[in-house]
PDB file of C-alpha atoms in Angstrom:
ATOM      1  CA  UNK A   1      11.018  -3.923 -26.876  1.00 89.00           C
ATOM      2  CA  UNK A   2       8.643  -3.156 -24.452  1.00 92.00           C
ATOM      3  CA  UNK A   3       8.782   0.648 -23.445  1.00 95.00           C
ATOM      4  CA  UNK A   4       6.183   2.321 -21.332  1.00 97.00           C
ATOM      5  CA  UNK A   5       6.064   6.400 -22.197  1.00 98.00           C
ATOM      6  CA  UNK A   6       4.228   8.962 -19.729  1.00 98.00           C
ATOM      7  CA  UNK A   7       4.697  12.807 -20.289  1.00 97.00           C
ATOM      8  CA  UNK A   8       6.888  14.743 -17.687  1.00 97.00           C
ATOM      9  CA  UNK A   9       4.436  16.408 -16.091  1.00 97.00           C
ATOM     10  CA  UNK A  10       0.739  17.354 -15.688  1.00 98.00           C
ATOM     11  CA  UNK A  11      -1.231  19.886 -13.760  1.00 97.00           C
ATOM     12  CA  UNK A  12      -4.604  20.982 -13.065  1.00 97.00           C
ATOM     13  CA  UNK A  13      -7.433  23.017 -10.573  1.00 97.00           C
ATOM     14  CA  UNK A  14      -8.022  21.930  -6.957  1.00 97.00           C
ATOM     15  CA  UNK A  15     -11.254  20.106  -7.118  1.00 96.00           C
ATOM     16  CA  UNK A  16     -11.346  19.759 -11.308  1.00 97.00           C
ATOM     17  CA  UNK A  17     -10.448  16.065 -12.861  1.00 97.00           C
ATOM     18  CA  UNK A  18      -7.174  15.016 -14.872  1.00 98.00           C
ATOM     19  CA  UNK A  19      -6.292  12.389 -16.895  1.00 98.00           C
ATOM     20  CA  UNK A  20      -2.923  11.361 -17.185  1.00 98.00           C
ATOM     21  CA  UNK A  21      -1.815   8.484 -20.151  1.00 98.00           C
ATOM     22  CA  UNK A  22       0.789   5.819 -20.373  1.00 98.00           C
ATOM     23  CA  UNK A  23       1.502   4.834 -23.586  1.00 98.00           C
ATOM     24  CA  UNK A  24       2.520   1.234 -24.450  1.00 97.00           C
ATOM     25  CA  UNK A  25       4.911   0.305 -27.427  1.00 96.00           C
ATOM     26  CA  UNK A  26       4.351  -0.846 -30.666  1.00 95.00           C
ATOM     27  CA  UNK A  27       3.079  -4.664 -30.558  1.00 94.00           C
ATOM     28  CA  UNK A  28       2.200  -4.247 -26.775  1.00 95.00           C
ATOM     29  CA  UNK A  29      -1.491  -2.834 -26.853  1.00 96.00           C
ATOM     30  CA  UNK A  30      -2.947  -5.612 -25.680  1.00 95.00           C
ATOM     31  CA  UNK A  31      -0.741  -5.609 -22.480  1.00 95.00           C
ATOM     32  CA  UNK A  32      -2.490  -4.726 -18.513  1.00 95.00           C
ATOM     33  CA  UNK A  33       0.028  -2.058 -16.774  1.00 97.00           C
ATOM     34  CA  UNK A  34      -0.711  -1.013 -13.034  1.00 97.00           C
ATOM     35  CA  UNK A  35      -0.378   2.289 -11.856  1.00 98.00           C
ATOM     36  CA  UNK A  36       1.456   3.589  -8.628  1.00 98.00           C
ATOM     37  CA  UNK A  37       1.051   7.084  -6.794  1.00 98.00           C
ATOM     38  CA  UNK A  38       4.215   8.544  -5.126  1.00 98.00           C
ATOM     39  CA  UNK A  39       3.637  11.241  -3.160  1.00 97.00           C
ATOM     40  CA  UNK A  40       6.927  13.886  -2.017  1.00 95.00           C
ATOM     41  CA  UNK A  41       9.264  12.309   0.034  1.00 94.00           C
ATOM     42  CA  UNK A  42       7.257   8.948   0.655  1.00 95.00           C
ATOM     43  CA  UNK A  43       7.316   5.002  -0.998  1.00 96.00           C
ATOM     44  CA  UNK A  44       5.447   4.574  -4.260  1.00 97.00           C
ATOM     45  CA  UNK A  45       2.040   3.230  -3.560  1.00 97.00           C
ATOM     46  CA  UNK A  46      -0.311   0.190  -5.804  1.00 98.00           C
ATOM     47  CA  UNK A  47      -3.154   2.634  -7.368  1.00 98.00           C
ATOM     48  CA  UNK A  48      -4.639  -0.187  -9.697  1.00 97.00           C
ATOM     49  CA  UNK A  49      -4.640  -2.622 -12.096  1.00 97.00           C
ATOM     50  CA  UNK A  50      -5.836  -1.588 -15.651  1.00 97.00           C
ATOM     51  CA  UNK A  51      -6.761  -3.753 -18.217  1.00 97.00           C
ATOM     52  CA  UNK A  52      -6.765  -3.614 -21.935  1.00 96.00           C
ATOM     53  CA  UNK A  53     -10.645  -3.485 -21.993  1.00 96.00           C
ATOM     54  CA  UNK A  54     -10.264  -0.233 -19.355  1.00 95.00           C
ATOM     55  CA  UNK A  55     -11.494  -2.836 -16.693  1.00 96.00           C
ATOM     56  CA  UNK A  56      -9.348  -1.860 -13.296  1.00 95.00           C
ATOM     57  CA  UNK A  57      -9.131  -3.160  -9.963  1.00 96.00           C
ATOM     58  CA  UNK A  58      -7.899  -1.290  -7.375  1.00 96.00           C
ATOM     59  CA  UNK A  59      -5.634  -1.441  -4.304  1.00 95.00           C
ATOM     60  CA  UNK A  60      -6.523  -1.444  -0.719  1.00 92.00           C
ATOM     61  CA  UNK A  61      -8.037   1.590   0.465  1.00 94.00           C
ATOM     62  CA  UNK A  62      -8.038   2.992  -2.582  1.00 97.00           C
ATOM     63  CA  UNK A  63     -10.768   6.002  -2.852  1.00 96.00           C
ATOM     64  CA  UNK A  64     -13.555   6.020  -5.671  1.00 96.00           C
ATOM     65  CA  UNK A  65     -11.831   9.458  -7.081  1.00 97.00           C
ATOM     66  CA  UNK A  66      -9.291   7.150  -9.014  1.00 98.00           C
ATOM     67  CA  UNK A  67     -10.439   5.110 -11.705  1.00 97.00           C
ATOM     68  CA  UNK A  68      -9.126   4.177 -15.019  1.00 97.00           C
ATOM     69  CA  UNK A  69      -9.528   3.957 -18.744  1.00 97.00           C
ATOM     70  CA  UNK A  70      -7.856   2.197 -21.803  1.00 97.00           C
ATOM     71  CA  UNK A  71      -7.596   3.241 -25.350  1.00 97.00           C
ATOM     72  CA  UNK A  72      -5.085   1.272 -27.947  1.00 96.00           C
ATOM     73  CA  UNK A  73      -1.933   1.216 -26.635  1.00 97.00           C
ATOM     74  CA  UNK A  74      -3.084   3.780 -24.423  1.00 98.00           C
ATOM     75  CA  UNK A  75      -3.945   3.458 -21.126  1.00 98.00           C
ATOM     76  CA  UNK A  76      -5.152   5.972 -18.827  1.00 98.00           C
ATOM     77  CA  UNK A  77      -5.614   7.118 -14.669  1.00 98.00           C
ATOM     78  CA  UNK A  78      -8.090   9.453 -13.891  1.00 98.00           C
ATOM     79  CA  UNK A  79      -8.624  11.329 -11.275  1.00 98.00           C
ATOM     80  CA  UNK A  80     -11.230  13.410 -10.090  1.00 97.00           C
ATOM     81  CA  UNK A  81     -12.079  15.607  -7.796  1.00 97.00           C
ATOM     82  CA  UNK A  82      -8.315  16.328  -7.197  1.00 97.00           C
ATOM     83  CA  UNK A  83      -7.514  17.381  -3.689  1.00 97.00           C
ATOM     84  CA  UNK A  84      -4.098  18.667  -2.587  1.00 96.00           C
ATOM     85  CA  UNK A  85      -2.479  15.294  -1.535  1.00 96.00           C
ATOM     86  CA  UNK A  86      -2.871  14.009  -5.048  1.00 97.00           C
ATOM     87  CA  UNK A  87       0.154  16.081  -5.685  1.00 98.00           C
ATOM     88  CA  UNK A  88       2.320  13.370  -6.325  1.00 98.00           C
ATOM     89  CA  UNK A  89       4.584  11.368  -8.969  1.00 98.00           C
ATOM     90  CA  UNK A  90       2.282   8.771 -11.194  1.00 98.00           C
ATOM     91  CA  UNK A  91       4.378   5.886 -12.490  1.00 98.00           C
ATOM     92  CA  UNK A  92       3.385   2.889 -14.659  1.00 98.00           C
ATOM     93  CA  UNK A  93       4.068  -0.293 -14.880  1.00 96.00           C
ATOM     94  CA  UNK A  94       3.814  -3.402 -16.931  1.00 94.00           C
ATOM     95  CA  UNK A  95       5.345  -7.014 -16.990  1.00 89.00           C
ATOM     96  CA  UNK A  96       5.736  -9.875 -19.782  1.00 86.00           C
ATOM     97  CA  UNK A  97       6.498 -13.546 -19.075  1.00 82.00           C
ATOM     98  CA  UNK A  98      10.546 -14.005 -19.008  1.00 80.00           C
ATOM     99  CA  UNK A  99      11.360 -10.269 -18.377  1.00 80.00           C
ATOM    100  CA  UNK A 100      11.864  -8.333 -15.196  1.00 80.00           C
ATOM    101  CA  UNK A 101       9.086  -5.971 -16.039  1.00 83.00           C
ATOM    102  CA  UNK A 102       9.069  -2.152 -16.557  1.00 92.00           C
ATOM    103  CA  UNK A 103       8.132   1.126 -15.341  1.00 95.00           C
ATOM    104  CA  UNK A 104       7.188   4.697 -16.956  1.00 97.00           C
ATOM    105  CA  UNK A 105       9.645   7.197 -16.702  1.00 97.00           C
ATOM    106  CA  UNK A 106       6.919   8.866 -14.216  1.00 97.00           C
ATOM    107  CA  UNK A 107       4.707  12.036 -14.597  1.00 98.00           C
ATOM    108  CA  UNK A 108       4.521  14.622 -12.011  1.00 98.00           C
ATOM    109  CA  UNK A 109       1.473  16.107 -11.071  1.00 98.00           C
ATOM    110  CA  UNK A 110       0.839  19.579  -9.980  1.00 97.00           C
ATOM    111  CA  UNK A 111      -2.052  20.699  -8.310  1.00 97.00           C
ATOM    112  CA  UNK A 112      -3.228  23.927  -8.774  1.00 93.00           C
TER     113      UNK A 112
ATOM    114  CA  UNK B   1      -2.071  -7.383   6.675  1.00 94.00           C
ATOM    115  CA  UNK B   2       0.715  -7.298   4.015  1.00 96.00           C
ATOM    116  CA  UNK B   3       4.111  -5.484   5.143  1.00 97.00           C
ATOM    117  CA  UNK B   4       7.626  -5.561   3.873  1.00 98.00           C
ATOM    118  CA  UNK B   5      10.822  -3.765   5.225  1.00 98.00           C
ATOM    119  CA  UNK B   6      14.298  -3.168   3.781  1.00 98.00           C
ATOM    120  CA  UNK B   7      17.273  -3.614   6.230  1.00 98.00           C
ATOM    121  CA  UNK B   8      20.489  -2.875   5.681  1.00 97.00           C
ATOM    122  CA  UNK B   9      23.282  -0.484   5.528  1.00 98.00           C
ATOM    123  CA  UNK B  10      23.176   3.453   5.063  1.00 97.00           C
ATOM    124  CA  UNK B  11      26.266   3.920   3.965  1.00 98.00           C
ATOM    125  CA  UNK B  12      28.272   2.271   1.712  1.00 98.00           C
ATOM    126  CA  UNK B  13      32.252   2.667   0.533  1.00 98.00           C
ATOM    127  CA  UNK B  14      32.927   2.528  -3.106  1.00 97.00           C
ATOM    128  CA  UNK B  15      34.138  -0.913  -4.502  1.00 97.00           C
ATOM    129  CA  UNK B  16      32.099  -2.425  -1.625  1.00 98.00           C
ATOM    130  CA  UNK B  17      29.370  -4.812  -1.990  1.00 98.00           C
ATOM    131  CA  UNK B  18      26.418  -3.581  -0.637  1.00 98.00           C
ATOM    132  CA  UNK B  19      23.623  -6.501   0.921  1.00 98.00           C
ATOM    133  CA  UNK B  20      20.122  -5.025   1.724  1.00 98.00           C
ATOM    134  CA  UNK B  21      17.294  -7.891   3.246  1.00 98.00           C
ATOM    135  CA  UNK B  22      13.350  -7.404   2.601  1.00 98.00           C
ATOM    136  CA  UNK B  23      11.675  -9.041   5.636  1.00 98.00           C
ATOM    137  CA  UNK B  24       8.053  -9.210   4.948  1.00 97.00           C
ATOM    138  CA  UNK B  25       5.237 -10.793   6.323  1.00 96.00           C
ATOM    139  CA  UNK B  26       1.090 -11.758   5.591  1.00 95.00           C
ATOM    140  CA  UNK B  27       2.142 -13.738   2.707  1.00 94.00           C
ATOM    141  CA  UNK B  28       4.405 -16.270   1.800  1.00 91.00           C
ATOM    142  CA  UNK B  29       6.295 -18.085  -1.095  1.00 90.00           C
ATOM    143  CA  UNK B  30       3.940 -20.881  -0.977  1.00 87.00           C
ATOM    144  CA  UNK B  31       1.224 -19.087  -3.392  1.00 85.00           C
ATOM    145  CA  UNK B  32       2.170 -19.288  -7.239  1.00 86.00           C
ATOM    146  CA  UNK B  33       2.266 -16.026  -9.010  1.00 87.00           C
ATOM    147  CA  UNK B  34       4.289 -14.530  -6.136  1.00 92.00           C
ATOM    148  CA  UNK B  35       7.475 -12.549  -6.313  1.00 94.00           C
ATOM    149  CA  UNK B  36       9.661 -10.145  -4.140  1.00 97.00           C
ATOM    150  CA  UNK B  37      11.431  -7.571  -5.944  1.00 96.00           C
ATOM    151  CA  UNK B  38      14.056  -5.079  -5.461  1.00 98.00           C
ATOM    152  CA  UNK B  39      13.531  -1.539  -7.286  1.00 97.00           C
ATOM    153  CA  UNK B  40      15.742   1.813  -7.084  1.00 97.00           C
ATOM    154  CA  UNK B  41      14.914   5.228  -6.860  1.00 98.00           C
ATOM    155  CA  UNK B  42      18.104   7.828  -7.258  1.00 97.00           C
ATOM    156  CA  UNK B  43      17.587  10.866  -5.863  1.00 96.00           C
ATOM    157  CA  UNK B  44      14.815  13.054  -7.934  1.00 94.00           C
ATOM    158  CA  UNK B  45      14.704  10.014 -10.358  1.00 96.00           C
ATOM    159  CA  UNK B  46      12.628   7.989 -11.964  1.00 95.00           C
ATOM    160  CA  UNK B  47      11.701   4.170 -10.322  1.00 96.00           C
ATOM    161  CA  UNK B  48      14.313   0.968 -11.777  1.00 95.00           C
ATOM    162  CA  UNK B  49      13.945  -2.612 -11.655  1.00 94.00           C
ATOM    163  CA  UNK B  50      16.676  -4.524 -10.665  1.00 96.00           C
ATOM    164  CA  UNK B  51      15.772  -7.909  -9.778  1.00 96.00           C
ATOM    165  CA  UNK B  52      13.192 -10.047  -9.215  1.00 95.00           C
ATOM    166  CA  UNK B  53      12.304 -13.950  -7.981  1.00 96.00           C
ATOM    167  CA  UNK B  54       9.231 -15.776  -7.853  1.00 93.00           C
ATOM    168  CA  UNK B  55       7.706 -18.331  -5.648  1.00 93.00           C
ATOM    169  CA  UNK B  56       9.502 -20.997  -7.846  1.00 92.00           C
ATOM    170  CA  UNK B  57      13.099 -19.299  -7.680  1.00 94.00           C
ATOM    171  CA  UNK B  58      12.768 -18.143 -11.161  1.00 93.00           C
ATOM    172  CA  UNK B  59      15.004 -15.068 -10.834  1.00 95.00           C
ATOM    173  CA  UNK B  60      15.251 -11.932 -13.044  1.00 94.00           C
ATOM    174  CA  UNK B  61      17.888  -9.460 -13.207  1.00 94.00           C
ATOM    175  CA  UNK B  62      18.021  -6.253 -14.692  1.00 93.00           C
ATOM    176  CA  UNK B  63      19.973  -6.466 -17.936  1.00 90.00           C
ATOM    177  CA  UNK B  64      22.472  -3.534 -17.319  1.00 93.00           C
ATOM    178  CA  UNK B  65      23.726  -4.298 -13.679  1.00 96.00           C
ATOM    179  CA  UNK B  66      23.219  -8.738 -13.944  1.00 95.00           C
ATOM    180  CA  UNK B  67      26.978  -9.175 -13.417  1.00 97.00           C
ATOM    181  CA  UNK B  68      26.806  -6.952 -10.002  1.00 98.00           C
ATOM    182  CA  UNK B  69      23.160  -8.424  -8.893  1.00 98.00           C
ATOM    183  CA  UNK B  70      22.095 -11.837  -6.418  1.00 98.00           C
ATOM    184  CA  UNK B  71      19.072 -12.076  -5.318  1.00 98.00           C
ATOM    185  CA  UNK B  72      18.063 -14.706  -2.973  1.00 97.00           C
ATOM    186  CA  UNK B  73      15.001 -16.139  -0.785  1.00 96.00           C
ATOM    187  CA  UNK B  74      14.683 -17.888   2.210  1.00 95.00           C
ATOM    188  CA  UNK B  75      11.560 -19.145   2.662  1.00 93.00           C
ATOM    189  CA  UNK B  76      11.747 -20.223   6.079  1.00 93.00           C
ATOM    190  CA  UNK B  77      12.558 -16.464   7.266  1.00 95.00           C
ATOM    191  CA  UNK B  78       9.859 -14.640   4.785  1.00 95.00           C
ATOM    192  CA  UNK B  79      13.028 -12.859   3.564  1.00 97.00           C
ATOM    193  CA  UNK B  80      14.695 -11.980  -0.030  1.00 98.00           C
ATOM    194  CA  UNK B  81      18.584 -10.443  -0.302  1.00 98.00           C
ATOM    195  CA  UNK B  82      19.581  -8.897  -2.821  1.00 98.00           C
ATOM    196  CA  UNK B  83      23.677  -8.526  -3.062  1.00 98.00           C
ATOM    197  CA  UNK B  84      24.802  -6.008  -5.060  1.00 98.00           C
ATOM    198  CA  UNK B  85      29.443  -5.758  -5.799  1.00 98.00           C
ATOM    199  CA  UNK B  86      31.099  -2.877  -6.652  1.00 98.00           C
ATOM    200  CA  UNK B  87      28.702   0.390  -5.557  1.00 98.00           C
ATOM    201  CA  UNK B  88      30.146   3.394  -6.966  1.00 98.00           C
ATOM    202  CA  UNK B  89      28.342   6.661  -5.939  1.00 97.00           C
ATOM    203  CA  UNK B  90      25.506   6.590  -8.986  1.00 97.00           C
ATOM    204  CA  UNK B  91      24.148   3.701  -7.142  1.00 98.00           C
ATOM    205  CA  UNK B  92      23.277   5.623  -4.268  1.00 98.00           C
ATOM    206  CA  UNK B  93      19.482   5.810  -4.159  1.00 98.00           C
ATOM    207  CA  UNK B  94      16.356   4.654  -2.184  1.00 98.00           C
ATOM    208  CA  UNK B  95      16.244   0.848  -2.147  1.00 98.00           C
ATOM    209  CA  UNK B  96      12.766  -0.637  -2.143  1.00 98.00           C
ATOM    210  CA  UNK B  97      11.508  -3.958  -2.057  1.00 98.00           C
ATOM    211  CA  UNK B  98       8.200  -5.137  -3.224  1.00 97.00           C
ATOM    212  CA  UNK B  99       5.576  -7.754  -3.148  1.00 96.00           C
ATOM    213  CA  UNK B 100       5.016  -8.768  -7.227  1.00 94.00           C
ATOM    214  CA  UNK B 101       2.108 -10.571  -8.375  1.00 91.00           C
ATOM    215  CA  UNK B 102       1.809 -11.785 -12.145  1.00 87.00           C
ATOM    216  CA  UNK B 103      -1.012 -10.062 -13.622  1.00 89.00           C
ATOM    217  CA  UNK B 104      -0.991  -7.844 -11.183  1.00 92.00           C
ATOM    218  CA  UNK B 105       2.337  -5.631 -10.438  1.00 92.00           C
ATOM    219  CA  UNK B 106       3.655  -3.905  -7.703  1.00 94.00           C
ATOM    220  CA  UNK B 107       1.045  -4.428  -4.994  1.00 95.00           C
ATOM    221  CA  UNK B 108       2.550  -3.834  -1.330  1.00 97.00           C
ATOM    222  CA  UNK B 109       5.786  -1.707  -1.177  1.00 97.00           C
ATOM    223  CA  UNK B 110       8.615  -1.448   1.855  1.00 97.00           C
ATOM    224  CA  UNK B 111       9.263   2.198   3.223  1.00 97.00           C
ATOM    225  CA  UNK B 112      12.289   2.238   1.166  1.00 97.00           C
ATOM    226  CA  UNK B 113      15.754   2.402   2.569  1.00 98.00           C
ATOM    227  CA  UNK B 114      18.292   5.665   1.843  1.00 98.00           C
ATOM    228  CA  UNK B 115      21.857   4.073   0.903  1.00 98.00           C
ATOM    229  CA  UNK B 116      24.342   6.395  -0.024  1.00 98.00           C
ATOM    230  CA  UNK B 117      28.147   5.528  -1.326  1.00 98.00           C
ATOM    231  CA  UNK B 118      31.089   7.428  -0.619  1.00 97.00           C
ATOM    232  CA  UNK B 119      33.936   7.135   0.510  1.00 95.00           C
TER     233      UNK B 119
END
């Protein structure tokens, strides 16, 4: 079954990095996920694309600060830099042919 | 520019079937690869599929609510419905629709509409 697993929440320093991981299940490493930003009381918003390989393409408008990263199963959003409106909810996603796709339970992200 | 927006009731009695419309516009059905989909978000929850069609009316449901769930295109209007029977209050939530690209995910999102059930 394909499960995507992101830790509850995260936190770190106004201006410092953080890395948060989505972790795809067993048999599924080789799969792309996207990842989506969701700041308070607003839509979710397309972040990027990240491949197996840690190759990523990213939305519109999208600033340099976000990139991402891929390790095993695990795949990775990084952010740098961090500046008070990156205080948000970070959701992943991935699809497969013949399913309706899936989401991360979502990791909230405090800035310090 | 790419834009989609959820119509439909706010407020919704149990038992009731609840039908929410994604109008969207700068694409279209025409491309292959290309899907509309409908996602939840209850209240301080986490995001939910719950159905999906493509450009060739391959439609996906979500497993746990297919025998409530239609979802529907008309290509002529740039719009997708979604119909949705029996809303009890755990379905209230924010109803978003979304552009879906194979490959890609999730990339252009509606504003998301508030629909609440109770009587």
């Amino acid at each position: 079954q394909l499960v995507l697993t992101q830790s509850p929440s995260a936190s770190a320093s106004l201006g410092a990095s953080v890395k948060l991981t989505c972790s795809l299940s067993s048999g599924h490493s080789s799969y792309a996920i996207a990842w989506h930003q969701q700041q308070p009381e607003k839509g979710p918003r397309y972040l990027m694309k990240l491949n197996s390989d840690g190759s990523h393409r990213k939305g519109d408008g999208i600033p340099d600060r976000f990139s991402g990263s891929s390790s095993g199963a695990e795949r990775y959003l990084i952010i740098s830099s961090l500046q008070s409106e990156d205080e948000a909810d970070y959701y992943c996603q991935t699809w497969d042919t013949g399913i309706l796709g899936v989401f991360g339970g979502g990791t909230k992200l405090t800035v310090l | 520019q790419i834009t989609l927006k959820e119509s439909g009731p706010t407020l919704v009695k149990p038992t009731q079937t609840l039908t929410l419309t994604c109008t969207f516009s700068g694409f279209s059905f025409s491309t292959s690869e290309v899907g509309v989909g409908w996602i939840r978000q209850p209240p301080g929850k986490a995001l939910e599929w719950l159905a999906l069609i493509y450009w060739d009316d391959d439609k996906r449901y979500s497993p746990s609510l297919k025998s409530r769930l239609t979802i529907t295109k008309d290509t002529s209007k740039n719009q997708v419905v979604l119909t949705m029977t029996n809303m009890d209050p755990v379905d209230t939530a924010t109803y978003y629709c979304a552009r879906m690209v194979f490959g890609v995910g999730n990339d252009y999102w509606g504003q998301g509409t508030l629909v609440t059930v109770s009587s």
